[in-house]
């Protein structure tokens, strides 16, 4: 029934191009289908018409994240929080942006904490993400340490070779 809903929302917008409710619903359908271009185009228009609508800002942030426009996504989420500081859903989206896209794990954990503090109901999902971010962060740190040790060993071999060459002279 989603294709029919899309047709109906588009029809409503043909009749009234400023119908923000239809834009929000259509943008939601586009998000579900990972049609990030459609999401962004639709919700940017809704934002123009209702710049103080925090939900539009959150959904637009999701669309930007889907397009890889991470700074725009962050700005959209931050504006949503300016408009409604207790908007619980934005913290899960921030956690996903920070953890998956920006690899800023401490900020992701802070967003998940805030989500819980505000009474977010998707606690199992939040804890799953926390565990995944912790695992990824640990793996990245281990990989960095391994690369540093390898680089240090290479430098030591080069230094030893240089010293041996100097002794030969």
mmCIF file of N, CA, C and O in Angstrom, residues 1-33 42:
data_model
loop_
_atom_site.group_PDB
_atom_site.id
_atom_site.type_symbol
_atom_site.label_atom_id
_atom_site.label_comp_id
_atom_site.label_asym_id
_atom_site.label_seq_id
_atom_site.Cartn_x
_atom_site.Cartn_y
_atom_site.Cartn_z
ATOM 1 N N UNK A 1 0.815 -1.203 0.000
ATOM 2 C CA UNK A 1 0.000 0.000 0.000
ATOM 3 C C UNK A 1 0.858 1.267 0.000
ATOM 4 O O UNK A 1 0.350 2.360 -0.187
ATOM 5 N N UNK A 2 2.159 1.109 0.215
ATOM 6 C CA UNK A 2 3.029 2.282 0.217
ATOM 7 C C UNK A 2 3.100 2.960 -1.150
ATOM 8 O O UNK A 2 3.088 4.187 -1.207
ATOM 9 N N UNK A 3 3.151 2.199 -2.251
ATOM 10 C CA UNK A 3 3.135 2.883 -3.554
ATOM 11 C C UNK A 3 1.876 3.720 -3.752
ATOM 12 O O UNK A 3 1.938 4.821 -4.302
ATOM 13 N N UNK A 4 0.747 3.213 -3.270
ATOM 14 C CA UNK A 4 -0.496 3.973 -3.371
ATOM 15 C C UNK A 4 -0.427 5.224 -2.499
ATOM 16 O O UNK A 4 -0.852 6.313 -2.914
ATOM 17 N N UNK A 5 0.129 5.082 -1.310
ATOM 18 C CA UNK A 5 0.269 6.238 -0.417
ATOM 19 C C UNK A 5 1.148 7.300 -1.071
ATOM 20 O O UNK A 5 0.832 8.497 -1.020
ATOM 21 N N UNK A 6 2.231 6.867 -1.715
ATOM 22 C CA UNK A 6 3.114 7.823 -2.391
ATOM 23 C C UNK A 6 2.355 8.587 -3.472
ATOM 24 O O UNK A 6 2.477 9.812 -3.582
ATOM 25 N N UNK A 7 1.562 7.875 -4.243
ATOM 26 C CA UNK A 7 0.755 8.516 -5.297
ATOM 27 C C UNK A 7 -0.202 9.534 -4.679
ATOM 28 O O UNK A 7 -0.343 10.653 -5.181
ATOM 29 N N UNK A 8 -0.828 9.159 -3.575
ATOM 30 C CA UNK A 8 -1.794 10.049 -2.921
ATOM 31 C C UNK A 8 -1.107 11.302 -2.367
ATOM 32 O O UNK A 8 -1.637 12.412 -2.488
ATOM 33 N N UNK A 9 0.051 11.128 -1.760
ATOM 34 C CA UNK A 9 0.767 12.299 -1.218
ATOM 35 C C UNK A 9 1.224 13.222 -2.344
ATOM 36 O O UNK A 9 1.122 14.446 -2.243
ATOM 37 N N UNK A 10 1.706 12.643 -3.420
ATOM 38 C CA UNK A 10 2.110 13.456 -4.568
ATOM 39 C C UNK A 10 0.905 14.184 -5.162
ATOM 40 O O UNK A 10 1.011 15.347 -5.552
ATOM 41 N N UNK A 11 -0.230 13.497 -5.207
ATOM 42 C CA UNK A 11 -1.458 14.112 -5.704
ATOM 43 C C UNK A 11 -1.862 15.280 -4.808
ATOM 44 O O UNK A 11 -2.237 16.352 -5.302
ATOM 45 N N UNK A 12 -1.781 15.084 -3.501
ATOM 46 C CA UNK A 12 -2.114 16.163 -2.564
ATOM 47 C C UNK A 12 -1.198 17.364 -2.784
ATOM 48 O O UNK A 12 -1.643 18.518 -2.736
ATOM 49 N N UNK A 13 0.081 17.100 -3.050
ATOM 50 C CA UNK A 13 1.033 18.200 -3.278
ATOM 51 C C UNK A 13 0.802 18.875 -4.622
ATOM 52 O O UNK A 13 1.119 20.055 -4.777
ATOM 53 N N UNK A 14 0.255 18.154 -5.586
ATOM 54 C CA UNK A 14 -0.071 18.787 -6.865
ATOM 55 C C UNK A 14 -1.232 19.770 -6.670
ATOM 56 O O UNK A 14 -1.277 20.813 -7.307
ATOM 57 N N UNK A 15 -2.125 19.422 -5.748
ATOM 58 C CA UNK A 15 -3.276 20.289 -5.469
ATOM 59 C C UNK A 15 -2.880 21.473 -4.595
ATOM 60 O O UNK A 15 -3.443 22.553 -4.732
ATOM 61 N N UNK A 16 -1.966 21.213 -3.645
ATOM 62 C CA UNK A 16 -1.500 22.281 -2.753
ATOM 63 C C UNK A 16 -0.016 22.059 -2.499
ATOM 64 O O UNK A 16 0.372 21.244 -1.674
ATOM 65 N N UNK A 17 0.812 22.778 -3.236
ATOM 66 C CA UNK A 17 2.267 22.571 -3.164
ATOM 67 C C UNK A 17 2.879 22.988 -1.825
ATOM 68 O O UNK A 17 4.056 22.751 -1.585
ATOM 69 N N UNK A 18 2.098 23.600 -0.961
ATOM 70 C CA UNK A 18 2.592 24.034 0.349
ATOM 71 C C UNK A 18 2.059 23.176 1.498
ATOM 72 O O UNK A 18 2.126 23.579 2.651
ATOM 73 N N UNK A 19 1.582 21.990 1.195
ATOM 74 C CA UNK A 19 1.000 21.104 2.201
ATOM 75 C C UNK A 19 2.127 20.339 2.909
ATOM 76 O O UNK A 19 2.568 19.283 2.472
ATOM 77 N N UNK A 20 2.580 20.906 4.010
ATOM 78 C CA UNK A 20 3.741 20.370 4.722
ATOM 79 C C UNK A 20 3.478 18.959 5.253
ATOM 80 O O UNK A 20 4.362 18.095 5.207
ATOM 81 N N UNK A 21 2.284 18.689 5.729
ATOM 82 C CA UNK A 21 1.980 17.352 6.243
ATOM 83 C C UNK A 21 2.209 16.288 5.168
ATOM 84 O O UNK A 21 2.742 15.210 5.453
ATOM 85 N N UNK A 22 1.818 16.574 3.935
ATOM 86 C CA UNK A 22 2.036 15.628 2.835
ATOM 87 C C UNK A 22 3.530 15.499 2.535
ATOM 88 O O UNK A 22 4.013 14.402 2.223
ATOM 89 N N UNK A 23 4.269 16.600 2.640
ATOM 90 C CA UNK A 23 5.719 16.545 2.418
ATOM 91 C C UNK A 23 6.406 15.672 3.466
ATOM 92 O O UNK A 23 7.294 14.876 3.145
ATOM 93 N N UNK A 24 5.979 15.830 4.708
ATOM 94 C CA UNK A 24 6.561 15.030 5.793
ATOM 95 C C UNK A 24 6.263 13.550 5.564
ATOM 96 O O UNK A 24 7.153 12.692 5.684
ATOM 97 N N UNK A 25 5.024 13.236 5.218
ATOM 98 C CA UNK A 25 4.656 11.843 4.976
ATOM 99 C C UNK A 25 5.401 11.267 3.771
ATOM 100 O O UNK A 25 5.915 10.140 3.818
ATOM 101 N N UNK A 26 5.488 12.035 2.699
ATOM 102 C CA UNK A 26 6.195 11.589 1.504
ATOM 103 C C UNK A 26 7.684 11.416 1.806
ATOM 104 O O UNK A 26 8.302 10.428 1.399
ATOM 105 N N UNK A 27 8.255 12.373 2.543
ATOM 106 C CA UNK A 27 9.650 12.249 2.944
ATOM 107 C C UNK A 27 9.885 10.994 3.769
ATOM 108 O O UNK A 27 10.905 10.318 3.621
ATOM 109 N N UNK A 28 8.922 10.656 4.624
ATOM 110 C CA UNK A 28 9.018 9.430 5.419
ATOM 111 C C UNK A 28 9.018 8.177 4.544
ATOM 112 O O UNK A 28 9.774 7.242 4.798
ATOM 113 N N UNK A 29 8.177 8.174 3.531
ATOM 114 C CA UNK A 29 8.171 7.038 2.599
ATOM 115 C C UNK A 29 9.498 6.936 1.860
ATOM 116 O O UNK A 29 10.041 5.834 1.691
ATOM 117 N N UNK A 30 10.011 8.071 1.433
ATOM 118 C CA UNK A 30 11.306 8.062 0.751
ATOM 119 C C UNK A 30 12.405 7.534 1.670
ATOM 120 O O UNK A 30 13.271 6.771 1.246
ATOM 121 N N UNK A 31 12.375 7.944 2.940
ATOM 122 C CA UNK A 31 13.373 7.453 3.890
ATOM 123 C C UNK A 31 13.299 5.940 4.023
ATOM 124 O O UNK A 31 14.322 5.266 4.030
ATOM 125 N N UNK A 32 12.089 5.408 4.160
ATOM 126 C CA UNK A 32 11.926 3.955 4.301
ATOM 127 C C UNK A 32 12.511 3.210 3.111
ATOM 128 O O UNK A 32 13.032 2.109 3.260
ATOM 129 N N UNK A 33 12.439 3.815 1.942
ATOM 130 C CA UNK A 33 12.961 3.197 0.722
ATOM 131 C C UNK A 33 14.411 3.585 0.434
ATOM 132 O O UNK A 33 14.934 3.251 -0.627
ATOM 133 N N UNK A 42 12.328 16.776 -0.799
ATOM 134 C CA UNK A 42 10.994 16.959 -0.233
ATOM 135 C C UNK A 42 11.048 17.702 1.104
ATOM 136 O O UNK A 42 10.275 18.641 1.344
#
